[in-house]
Coordinates of C-alpha atoms in Angstrom, one line a residue:
Q1 CA -111.2 7.1 -15.0
L2 CA -114.1 4.9 -15.6
Q3 CA -113.2 4.5 -19.2
Q4 CA -109.7 3.6 -18.3
R5 CA -110.8 1.1 -15.8
L6 CA -113.2 -0.5 -18.4
Q7 CA -110.5 -0.6 -21.0
A8 CA -108.2 -2.3 -18.5
A9 CA -110.9 -4.8 -17.7
T10 CA -111.6 -5.6 -21.4
S11 CA -107.9 -6.0 -22.1
S12 CA -107.4 -8.5 -19.3
P13 CA -105.7 -11.9 -19.9
P14 CA -107.7 -14.6 -21.8
H15 CA -108.3 -16.8 -18.8
F16 CA -110.9 -14.2 -17.6
Q17 CA -114.2 -14.9 -19.2
L18 CA -116.1 -11.6 -19.9
D19 CA -119.7 -11.5 -21.0
T20 CA -119.9 -9.5 -24.2
N21 CA -123.6 -8.8 -24.0
P22 CA -123.9 -5.0 -23.6
S23 CA -125.7 -3.4 -20.7
P24 CA -127.8 -0.2 -21.0
A25 CA -125.8 2.8 -22.1
F26 CA -124.8 5.4 -19.6
A27 CA -126.3 8.9 -20.3
G28 CA -123.6 11.3 -21.3
N29 CA -121.0 8.7 -22.1
E30 CA -121.1 6.4 -25.1
V31 CA -119.5 3.6 -23.1
Q32 CA -121.2 0.2 -22.8
F33 CA -120.6 -1.7 -19.6
P34 CA -120.3 -5.5 -20.0
Q35 CA -122.1 -7.7 -17.6
A36 CA -119.9 -8.8 -14.8
P37 CA -119.2 -12.5 -14.6
P38 CA -120.2 -14.3 -11.5
F39 CA -116.7 -13.8 -10.2
S40 CA -115.5 -10.5 -11.7
C41 CA -111.9 -9.5 -11.2
M42 CA -112.7 -5.7 -11.2
D43 CA -113.0 -4.1 -7.7
V44 CA -116.0 -1.8 -7.8
D45 CA -114.8 0.1 -4.7
S46 CA -111.3 0.7 -5.9
E47 CA -110.1 4.2 -4.9
T48 CA -108.1 6.9 -6.5
D49 CA -104.8 7.8 -4.9
S50 CA -105.3 11.5 -4.7
N51 CA -108.8 11.9 -3.3
H52 CA -109.9 8.4 -2.4
D53 CA -112.8 8.5 -4.9
T54 CA -114.6 5.4 -5.9
A55 CA -116.7 4.8 -9.0
L56 CA -119.9 5.4 -6.9
T57 CA -118.7 8.7 -5.4
L58 CA -117.7 10.0 -8.8
A59 CA -121.0 8.9 -10.3
C60 CA -123.0 10.5 -7.5
A61 CA -121.1 13.8 -7.8
G62 CA -121.7 13.8 -11.5
G63 CA -125.4 12.9 -11.2
H64 CA -125.1 9.7 -13.3
E65 CA -128.3 8.0 -12.2
E66 CA -128.0 4.7 -14.2
L67 CA -124.4 4.3 -13.3
V68 CA -125.2 4.8 -9.6
E69 CA -127.9 2.1 -10.0
L70 CA -125.4 -0.2 -11.7
L71 CA -122.7 0.3 -9.1
L72 CA -125.1 -0.2 -6.3
S73 CA -126.4 -3.4 -7.9
R74 CA -122.7 -4.6 -8.2
G75 CA -122.2 -4.1 -4.4
A76 CA -120.5 -0.7 -4.3
T77 CA -120.1 0.7 -0.8
I78 CA -122.9 3.2 -0.3
E79 CA -121.2 4.9 2.8
H80 CA -117.7 5.2 1.3
R81 CA -116.0 8.5 2.2
D82 CA -113.6 10.4 0.1
K83 CA -110.6 12.3 1.4
K84 CA -112.8 15.1 2.7
G85 CA -115.1 12.7 4.5
F86 CA -118.0 13.1 2.0
T87 CA -120.3 10.2 1.4
P88 CA -122.0 9.5 -1.9
L89 CA -125.3 11.0 -0.5
I90 CA -123.5 14.2 0.7
L91 CA -121.9 14.6 -2.8
A92 CA -125.2 14.1 -4.6
A93 CA -127.0 16.5 -2.2
T94 CA -124.3 19.2 -2.5
A95 CA -124.5 19.0 -6.3
G96 CA -128.3 19.1 -6.2
H97 CA -128.9 15.7 -8.0
E98 CA -132.3 15.0 -6.7
K99 CA -132.7 11.7 -8.5
V100 CA -129.4 10.3 -7.3
V101 CA -130.3 11.4 -3.8
E102 CA -133.5 9.6 -4.1
I103 CA -131.8 6.4 -5.4
L104 CA -129.3 6.5 -2.6
M105 CA -132.0 7.0 0.0
N106 CA -133.9 4.1 -1.5
H107 CA -130.8 2.0 -0.9
A108 CA -130.8 3.0 2.8
A109 CA -128.1 5.6 2.6
D110 CA -127.4 7.4 5.9
M111 CA -129.4 10.6 5.7
E112 CA -127.6 12.1 8.8
A113 CA -124.1 11.3 7.7
Q114 CA -121.7 14.2 8.5
S115 CA -118.6 15.4 6.7
E116 CA -115.5 14.8 8.8
R117 CA -114.2 18.3 9.0
T118 CA -117.3 20.6 9.0
K119 CA -119.8 18.1 10.3
D120 CA -122.3 19.1 7.6
T121 CA -125.2 16.8 6.8
P122 CA -126.7 16.4 3.3
L123 CA -129.5 18.8 4.4
S124 CA -127.1 21.4 5.6
L125 CA -125.1 21.3 2.4
A126 CA -128.2 21.3 0.2
C127 CA -129.5 24.4 2.1
S128 CA -126.1 26.1 1.9
G129 CA -126.1 25.5 -1.9
G130 CA -129.7 26.5 -2.5
R131 CA -130.8 23.0 -3.7
Y132 CA -134.5 23.4 -3.2
E133 CA -135.6 20.0 -4.6
V134 CA -133.1 18.1 -2.6
V135 CA -134.0 20.0 0.6
D136 CA -137.7 19.3 0.0
L137 CA -136.9 15.6 -0.6
L138 CA -134.8 15.3 2.6
L139 CA -137.3 17.1 4.7
N140 CA -140.0 14.9 3.5
R141 CA -137.9 11.9 4.4
G142 CA -137.5 13.3 8.0
A143 CA -134.0 14.9 7.9
N144 CA -133.0 16.7 11.0
K145 CA -133.8 20.4 10.4
E146 CA -132.0 21.6 13.5
H147 CA -128.7 20.0 13.0
R148 CA -125.7 22.2 13.7
N149 CA -122.4 21.9 11.9
V150 CA -119.0 22.7 13.4
S151 CA -119.7 26.4 13.1
D152 CA -122.9 25.9 15.0
Y153 CA -125.0 26.9 11.9
T154 CA -128.4 25.3 11.4
P155 CA -129.9 24.6 7.9
L156 CA -132.0 27.7 8.3
S157 CA -129.0 29.9 9.1
L158 CA -127.2 28.5 6.1
A159 CA -130.2 29.2 3.8
A160 CA -130.6 32.7 5.2
S161 CA -126.9 33.4 4.7
G162 CA -127.3 32.5 1.1
G163 CA -130.6 34.4 0.7
Y164 CA -132.5 31.4 -0.5
V165 CA -136.1 32.6 0.1
N166 CA -137.8 29.4 -1.1
I167 CA -135.7 27.2 1.1
I168 CA -136.2 29.5 4.1
K169 CA -139.9 29.4 3.6
L170 CA -139.8 25.6 3.2
L171 CA -137.8 25.1 6.4
L172 CA -140.1 27.4 8.4
T173 CA -143.0 25.5 7.0
H174 CA -141.5 22.3 8.4
G175 CA -141.1 24.0 11.8
A176 CA -137.5 25.3 11.8
E177 CA -136.7 27.7 14.7
I178 CA -136.8 31.2 13.2
N179 CA -134.8 32.9 16.0
S180 CA -132.3 30.1 16.5
R181 CA -128.9 31.5 17.6
T182 CA -126.0 30.0 15.7
G183 CA -122.3 30.4 15.9
S184 CA -120.6 28.8 18.9
K185 CA -119.6 32.2 20.3
L186 CA -121.4 34.7 18.2
G187 CA -125.0 33.7 18.7
I188 CA -126.0 35.2 15.4
S189 CA -129.6 34.7 14.1
P190 CA -130.8 33.9 10.6
L191 CA -132.1 37.5 10.3
M192 CA -128.6 38.9 11.1
L193 CA -127.0 36.6 8.5
A194 CA -129.5 37.6 5.8
A195 CA -129.0 41.3 6.6
M196 CA -125.3 41.1 6.8
N197 CA -125.1 39.5 3.3
G198 CA -127.6 42.0 1.8
H199 CA -130.4 39.6 1.1
T200 CA -133.3 42.1 1.2
A201 CA -136.0 39.6 0.2
A202 CA -134.9 37.0 2.8
V203 CA -134.8 39.8 5.5
K204 CA -138.4 40.8 4.5
L205 CA -139.6 37.2 4.7
L206 CA -138.0 36.6 8.1
L207 CA -139.4 39.8 9.5
D208 CA -142.9 38.9 8.1
M209 CA -142.5 35.4 9.7
G210 CA -141.8 37.0 13.2
S211 CA -138.1 37.3 13.5
D212 CA -136.8 39.6 16.3
I213 CA -135.6 42.8 14.6
N214 CA -133.6 44.1 17.6
A215 CA -132.1 40.8 18.6
Q216 CA -128.4 41.1 19.7
I217 CA -125.4 38.9 19.5
E218 CA -124.6 37.9 23.0
T219 CA -120.9 38.7 22.9
N220 CA -120.7 42.0 21.0
R221 CA -124.3 43.2 21.1
N222 CA -124.5 43.7 17.3
T223 CA -128.0 43.7 15.7
A224 CA -129.1 43.1 12.2
L225 CA -129.0 46.9 11.5
T226 CA -125.4 47.3 12.7
L227 CA -124.2 44.3 10.8
A228 CA -126.0 45.6 7.6
C229 CA -124.4 49.0 8.1
F230 CA -120.9 47.5 8.6
Q231 CA -121.3 45.6 5.3
G232 CA -122.8 48.6 3.4
R233 CA -126.2 47.0 2.7
H234 CA -128.2 50.2 2.2
E235 CA -131.4 48.5 0.9
V236 CA -131.5 46.2 3.9
V237 CA -130.8 49.2 6.2
S238 CA -133.7 51.1 4.7
L239 CA -136.0 48.1 5.2
L240 CA -134.9 47.6 8.8
L241 CA -135.4 51.2 9.6
D242 CA -138.9 51.2 8.1
R243 CA -139.6 48.3 10.4
K244 CA -138.6 50.4 13.4
A245 CA -135.1 49.1 14.1
N246 CA -133.2 51.2 16.7
V247 CA -131.2 53.7 14.6
E248 CA -129.0 54.7 17.6
H249 CA -128.2 51.3 18.9
R250 CA -124.6 50.9 20.1
A251 CA -122.7 47.7 20.0
K252 CA -120.2 46.7 22.6
T253 CA -117.6 48.7 20.7
G254 CA -119.7 51.8 21.3
L255 CA -120.2 52.5 17.6
T256 CA -123.6 53.6 16.3
P257 CA -124.9 52.4 12.9
L258 CA -123.8 55.7 11.4
M259 CA -120.3 55.2 12.8
E260 CA -120.2 51.7 11.3
A261 CA -121.2 53.1 7.9
A262 CA -118.5 55.9 8.3
S263 CA -115.9 53.3 9.0
G264 CA -116.6 51.6 5.7
G265 CA -117.3 54.8 3.8
Y266 CA -120.7 53.6 2.7
V267 CA -122.3 56.9 1.6
E268 CA -125.6 55.5 0.6
V269 CA -126.0 53.8 3.9
G270 CA -125.1 57.0 5.7
R271 CA -127.6 59.0 3.7
V272 CA -130.4 56.5 4.5
L273 CA -129.5 56.6 8.2
L274 CA -129.5 60.4 8.3
D275 CA -132.7 60.6 6.4
K276 CA -134.3 58.2 8.9
G277 CA -133.3 60.3 11.9
A278 CA -129.7 59.2 12.9
D279 CA -127.9 61.9 15.0
V280 CA -125.0 63.3 13.0
N281 CA -123.5 64.6 16.2
A282 CA -124.2 61.6 18.4
P283 CA -122.1 61.3 21.6
P284 CA -118.7 59.9 20.8
V285 CA -117.5 56.4 21.4
P286 CA -116.9 56.1 25.2
S287 CA -113.5 54.4 24.9
S288 CA -111.9 56.4 22.1
R289 CA -114.1 59.6 22.0
D290 CA -114.4 59.2 18.2
T291 CA -117.3 60.5 16.3
A292 CA -118.6 59.6 12.8
L293 CA -116.6 62.5 11.4
T294 CA -113.3 61.6 13.0
I295 CA -113.8 58.0 11.9
A296 CA -114.5 58.9 8.3
A297 CA -111.7 61.5 8.1
D298 CA -109.2 59.0 9.6
K299 CA -110.2 56.5 6.9
G300 CA -110.0 59.1 4.1
H301 CA -113.7 58.7 3.0
C302 CA -114.0 62.1 1.4
R303 CA -117.6 61.6 0.1
F304 CA -118.8 60.4 3.5
V305 CA -117.1 63.4 5.2
E306 CA -118.8 65.7 2.7
L307 CA -122.2 64.1 3.5
L308 CA -121.6 64.6 7.3
L309 CA -120.6 68.3 6.8
Q310 CA -123.7 68.9 4.7
R311 CA -125.8 67.6 7.6
N312 CA -124.1 70.1 10.0
A313 CA -121.6 67.8 11.7
Q314 CA -119.4 69.5 14.3
V315 CA -116.0 70.2 12.8
E316 CA -113.9 71.0 15.8
V317 CA -114.3 67.7 17.8
K318 CA -111.3 65.8 19.2
N319 CA -111.0 62.2 20.2
K320 CA -109.3 60.8 23.3
K321 CA -105.8 61.6 21.9
G322 CA -106.7 65.1 21.0
N323 CA -106.9 64.4 17.3
S324 CA -109.2 66.6 15.3
P325 CA -110.8 65.4 12.0
L326 CA -108.3 67.6 10.0
W327 CA -105.4 66.2 12.0
L328 CA -106.4 62.7 11.3
A329 CA -106.8 63.4 7.6
A330 CA -103.4 65.0 7.5
N331 CA -101.8 62.1 9.4
G332 CA -103.4 59.7 6.9
G333 CA -102.3 61.7 3.9
H334 CA -105.9 62.3 2.7
L335 CA -105.4 65.6 0.9
A336 CA -108.9 65.8 -0.4
V337 CA -110.4 65.5 3.1
V338 CA -107.9 68.1 4.4
E339 CA -109.0 70.6 1.8
L340 CA -112.7 69.9 2.4
L341 CA -112.4 70.3 6.1
Y342 CA -110.3 73.5 5.8
S343 CA -112.9 75.0 3.4
V344 CA -115.6 74.7 6.1
G345 CA -113.4 76.4 8.8
A346 CA -111.5 73.6 10.5
D347 CA -108.5 74.8 12.4
I348 CA -105.4 73.8 10.4
D349 CA -103.1 74.7 13.3
S350 CA -104.8 72.4 15.8
Q351 CA -102.5 70.1 17.9
D352 CA -103.1 66.8 19.6
N353 CA -102.4 66.1 23.3
R354 CA -98.7 65.8 22.6
K355 CA -98.6 69.2 20.9
V356 CA -98.1 67.7 17.5
S357 CA -99.6 70.0 14.8
C358 CA -101.4 68.9 11.7
L359 CA -98.4 69.8 9.5
M360 CA -96.0 67.9 11.8
A361 CA -98.3 64.9 11.6
A362 CA -98.2 64.9 7.8
F363 CA -94.4 65.5 7.9
R364 CA -93.8 62.5 10.1
K365 CA -95.6 60.2 7.7
G366 CA -93.8 61.7 4.7
H367 CA -97.0 62.9 2.9
M368 CA -95.4 65.4 0.6
K369 CA -98.5 66.4 -1.2
V370 CA -100.3 67.3 2.0
V371 CA -97.2 69.1 3.3
K372 CA -96.9 71.1 0.1
W373 CA -100.5 72.2 0.3
M374 CA -100.5 72.9 4.1
V375 CA -97.5 75.2 4.1
N376 CA -99.5 77.8 2.1
H377 CA -102.2 77.9 4.7
V378 CA -100.8 77.3 8.2
T379 CA -99.6 80.1 10.5
Q380 CA -97.3 78.0 12.7
F381 CA -94.4 75.9 11.4
P382 CA -92.4 73.2 13.3
S383 CA -89.0 74.2 14.4
D384 CA -85.9 72.9 12.6
Q385 CA -84.7 71.3 15.8
E386 CA -88.0 69.4 16.1
M387 CA -87.9 68.2 12.5
S388 CA -84.2 67.2 12.8
R389 CA -84.8 65.3 16.0
Y390 CA -87.6 63.2 14.4
I391 CA -85.6 62.5 11.3
S392 CA -82.8 61.1 13.4
T393 CA -85.2 58.3 14.7
I394 CA -86.2 57.1 11.2
N395 CA -84.8 53.8 10.0
D396 CA -86.8 53.3 6.8
K397 CA -84.8 54.6 3.9
E398 CA -87.9 55.5 1.8
L399 CA -89.6 57.3 4.6
L400 CA -86.4 59.1 5.4
E401 CA -86.1 60.5 1.9
K402 CA -89.7 61.7 2.0
C403 CA -89.3 63.4 5.3
Q404 CA -86.1 65.2 4.1
D405 CA -88.0 66.5 1.1
C406 CA -90.8 67.7 3.4
V407 CA -88.2 69.5 5.5
K408 CA -87.0 71.4 2.4
I409 CA -90.6 72.4 1.5
I410 CA -91.3 73.6 5.1
R411 CA -88.1 75.7 5.2
V412 CA -88.8 77.4 1.9
A413 CA -92.3 78.2 3.1
K414 CA -91.0 79.6 6.4
D415 CA -88.6 82.0 4.7
Q416 CA -91.4 83.1 2.4
Q417 CA -93.7 83.6 5.3
A418 CA -91.1 85.6 7.2
A419 CA -90.5 88.0 4.2
K420 CA -94.2 88.4 3.8
A421 CA -94.7 89.0 7.5
N422 CA -92.0 91.8 7.4
K423 CA -93.7 93.4 4.4
N424 CA -97.1 93.2 6.1
A425 CA -95.7 94.6 9.3
T426 CA -94.3 97.6 7.4
I427 CA -97.7 98.2 5.7
L428 CA -99.4 97.8 9.0
L429 CA -97.3 100.4 10.7
E430 CA -97.9 102.8 7.9
E431 CA -101.6 102.2 8.2
L432 CA -101.5 102.6 12.0
D433 CA -99.7 106.0 11.5
M434 CA -102.3 107.1 9.0
E435 CA -105.1 106.0 11.3
K436 CA -103.5 107.8 14.2
N437 CA -103.3 111.0 12.2
R438 CA -106.9 110.6 11.2
E439 CA -107.9 110.1 14.8
E440 CA -106.0 113.2 15.9
S441 CA -107.7 115.2 13.1
K442 CA -111.1 114.0 14.1
R443 CA -110.4 114.9 17.8
A444 CA -109.2 118.4 16.8
A445 CA -112.3 118.9 14.6
A446 CA -114.5 117.7 17.4
A447 CA -112.9 120.1 19.9
R448 CA -113.5 123.0 17.6
R449 CA -117.1 122.0 17.1
R450 CA -117.5 121.8 20.9
E451 CA -116.0 125.2 21.3
R452 CA -118.3 126.8 18.8
K453 CA -121.3 125.1 20.3
K454 CA -120.2 126.4 23.8
K455 CA -119.8 129.9 22.5
K456 CA -123.1 129.9 20.8
K457 CA -124.7 128.5 23.9
L458 CA -123.3 131.4 26.0
E459 CA -124.4 134.0 23.5
K460 CA -127.9 132.6 23.5
K461 CA -127.9 132.5 27.3
E462 CA -126.8 136.2 27.6
E463 CA -129.4 137.3 25.0
K464 CA -132.0 135.4 26.9
R465 CA -131.0 137.1 30.2
K466 CA -131.2 140.5 28.6
L467 CA -134.5 139.9 27.1
H468 CA -135.8 138.6 30.4
E469 CA -134.7 141.8 32.2
E470 CA -136.4 143.9 29.6
N471 CA -139.5 141.9 29.9
Q472 CA -139.5 142.4 33.7
K473 CA -139.0 146.2 33.3
N474 CA -141.9 146.4 30.8
E475 CA -144.1 144.4 33.1
M476 CA -143.5 146.8 36.0
M477 CA -144.3 149.8 33.7
Y478 CA -147.5 148.1 32.6
V479 CA -148.5 147.5 36.2
E480 CA -148.0 151.2 37.0
E481 CA -150.1 152.2 34.0
E482 CA -152.8 149.9 35.3
D483 CA -152.6 151.5 38.7
D484 CA -152.9 155.0 37.1
D485 CA -155.9 153.9 35.1
E486 CA -157.6 152.6 38.2
E487 CA -156.9 155.9 40.0
D488 CA -158.3 157.8 37.0
E489 CA -161.4 155.7 37.1
K490 CA -161.8 156.2 40.8
E491 CA -161.4 160.0 40.3
E492 CA -164.0 159.9 37.5
V493 CA -166.4 158.1 39.8
E494 CA -165.8 160.6 42.6
E495 CA -166.3 163.5 40.1
A496 CA -169.5 161.9 38.9
E497 CA -170.7 161.6 42.5
I498 CA -169.8 165.3 43.1
E499 CA -171.7 166.3 40.1
K500 CA -174.6 164.3 41.3
A501 CA -174.5 166.0 44.6
A502 CA -174.3 169.4 42.9
S503 CA -177.3 168.6 40.7
T504 CA -179.2 167.6 43.8
S505 CA -178.4 170.9 45.5
A506 CA -179.5 172.8 42.5
A507 CA -182.8 171.1 42.6
E508 CA -183.3 171.9 46.2
V509 CA -182.5 175.6 45.5
T510 CA -185.2 175.7 42.8
L511 CA -187.7 174.3 45.2
G512 CA -186.7 176.9 47.9
E513 CA -187.4 179.8 45.5
Q514 CA -190.9 178.6 44.9
S515 CA -191.7 178.3 48.7
P516 CA -191.9 182.1 49.7
A517 CA -195.3 182.5 48.1
R518 CA -196.9 180.1 50.6
G519 CA -196.3 182.1 53.8
G520 CA -194.1 183.8 56.2
G521 CA -193.1 180.8 58.3
E522 CA -192.4 178.9 55.4
G523 CA -190.4 181.7 54.0
E524 CA -188.0 181.6 56.8
E525 CA -187.4 178.0 56.3
G526 CA -187.0 178.7 52.6
D527 CA -184.4 181.3 53.3
S528 CA -182.4 178.8 55.3
G529 CA -182.7 176.3 52.5
I530 CA -181.5 178.7 50.0
D531 CA -178.5 179.4 52.1
A532 CA -177.7 175.7 52.3
N533 CA -178.0 175.2 48.6
S534 CA -175.9 178.1 47.9
Q535 CA -173.3 176.7 50.2
G536 CA -173.5 173.3 48.5
S537 CA -173.2 174.9 45.1
C538 CA -170.1 176.7 46.1
S539 CA -168.4 173.7 47.5
S540 CA -169.0 171.6 44.4
N541 CA -167.7 174.3 42.2
E542 CA -164.6 174.4 44.3
V543 CA -164.0 170.7 44.2
K544 CA -164.0 170.4 40.4
P545 CA -160.9 172.4 39.8
V546 CA -159.0 170.6 42.5
V547 CA -159.7 167.2 40.9
K548 CA -158.7 168.4 37.5
D549 CA -155.5 169.9 38.9
R550 CA -154.6 166.6 40.6
R551 CA -155.2 164.7 37.4
K552 CA -153.0 167.0 35.4
E553 CA -150.2 166.6 37.9
K554 CA -150.4 162.8 37.7
K555 CA -150.3 163.0 33.9
K556 CA -147.2 165.1 34.1
K557 CA -145.5 162.7 36.5
K558 CA -146.4 159.6 34.3
P559 CA -143.4 158.5 32.3
S560 CA -143.6 158.0 28.6
A561 CA -144.2 154.4 27.4
P562 CA -141.3 152.5 25.8
P563 CA -141.1 152.2 22.1
P564 CA -143.1 149.2 20.8
E565 CA -140.1 147.3 19.5
T566 CA -138.6 146.9 23.0
R567 CA -141.8 145.8 24.6
L568 CA -142.8 142.1 24.8
P569 CA -146.4 141.3 23.8
I570 CA -148.8 141.3 26.8
P571 CA -151.8 139.1 26.8
A572 CA -155.1 140.8 25.9
T573 CA -156.7 139.7 29.2
S574 CA -154.1 141.5 31.4
K575 CA -154.9 145.2 30.3
P576 CA -158.4 146.7 29.6
T577 CA -158.8 148.2 26.2
A578 CA -160.1 151.6 25.3
D579 CA -163.5 150.2 24.5
E580 CA -163.7 148.5 27.9
R581 CA -162.8 151.8 29.6
R582 CA -165.4 153.7 27.6
S583 CA -168.0 151.2 28.5
R584 CA -167.2 151.6 32.1
E585 CA -167.5 155.4 31.9
L586 CA -170.9 155.1 30.2
A587 CA -172.0 152.7 32.9
V588 CA -170.9 155.2 35.6
S589 CA -172.6 158.2 33.8
S590 CA -175.8 156.3 33.3
G591 CA -175.8 155.4 36.9
A592 CA -175.3 159.1 37.8
A593 CA -178.1 160.1 35.5
S594 CA -180.5 157.6 37.0
S595 CA -179.6 158.7 40.5
H596 CA -180.2 162.4 39.4
E597 CA -183.6 161.5 38.0
T598 CA -184.5 159.7 41.2
N599 CA -183.5 162.7 43.3
T600 CA -185.4 165.1 41.0
S601 CA -188.5 163.0 41.3
S602 CA -188.2 162.8 45.0
S603 CA -187.6 166.5 45.3
S604 CA -190.7 167.2 43.2
K605 CA -192.8 165.2 45.5
T606 CA -191.5 167.3 48.5
P607 CA -194.2 169.6 49.8

């Protein structure tokens, strides 16, 4: 356009006197501008029809420093605005032409000029575009670092949103407010903007400079972490969690950071959250009763569902409408999610609060692939009446065709299932009969075993009773034998005493025979003694046969002992042995002998 204007100026009528001395060449264009006459006919501020551009605005936007100098020297309007309301300084700052900005500021350009629609200043636009040199120049010239545009964003917020670390550091060095809340209704901080847009380095810088990590937006209570999760910024999420951000913070919607990630299907974000301690079975959203699993299943994020199941998420949960994760996946036509949930034991026949099954939900939406898979696994089918009633309400032709195809699939599956059920019932009845016969056989065998055991028990009891009676009988006989033995011993003792007495009498007789030689008186006494001894001798001789006869009678009366095989063994301590009886007899005889010697000695001493 400049070239066209110059050509028009050089081809003007001859009454215009133009100076043909060339001016310095413009960098980038091989056009030489003639020096303007004292009363030039060319309007330096002429505008284009489309965008209201002037030569100065175009030169500033293109960064043509010498041309800008020339136009300003020719009186170009330094505050001219194009159709968008941009001044030459705004255009130069937006494009990052530091030299042009400096030229304009040296010519007293308004440093706080604002665009008409967005109310952006040169500093705001330079920060938004990452023009570090321009920002540095404007700040050094005293530009307002807290200006807010129509969106209520400050220069720092715009720089954080773009992730321009050097500009953020420069603004903070010049005293910009680090926790300034921007957005007329949002109240979002520079940290939130950097986190939401995934600028990890900017987030780290802001945190190092003291930004509040758990600051919340006033209206929805979102934090930098929830915004980063919502946008899937896993590196920023990891950094925020390392800096002790609240992993279970709930925004006004009731969603946790894990639920925000599940909504977007950001698997890496979900893995970072779970590794850093997020609760996979956190309480559901208060308003909808949704969990991370129901949200991911409803959106069809198969990989996120798989991640949650690997971390032991509860499968049989239902939201406020009674929808299970598998129901939501079937309703959305997400076959991969349906198969995954079924493989871990989800109830494929679950119903919502309106008694609509998973299969019916897929049928209503015309998801033929899901219906074709589900008919091979469900145990309950919707009735023909229910399907016909729903089809009658469909107005969409394409959906109607899909639902009719689903009806055919379901009916074929129902017939196949009925035939299979009949076959299985027959097999089951046969198995039941066989089982019944086996049980009866077992009971009969058990009864026979019990009878045999009972019979054996009775036989043992009878045998034991007989044996007990025989033992009692043998014990009685043994007691009688002991009594007889004791009587025999007593008789032997008596016999020994009698013999002792007899021996004593014999000794006295001997002494009496020796006494007559001593004298007559004594002879009379000796005669009487002889008579006594003779009487004693006769009595002892009479007693011996009597004792022997009595012993013989007892032996005759004593019954014979039972055979040894019928007698029970008797303890050795209960009956004296033959050796013991012999020792007793020897003791008795020795006692008698000693007494006889005593009597003999005493009689020998008698005068």
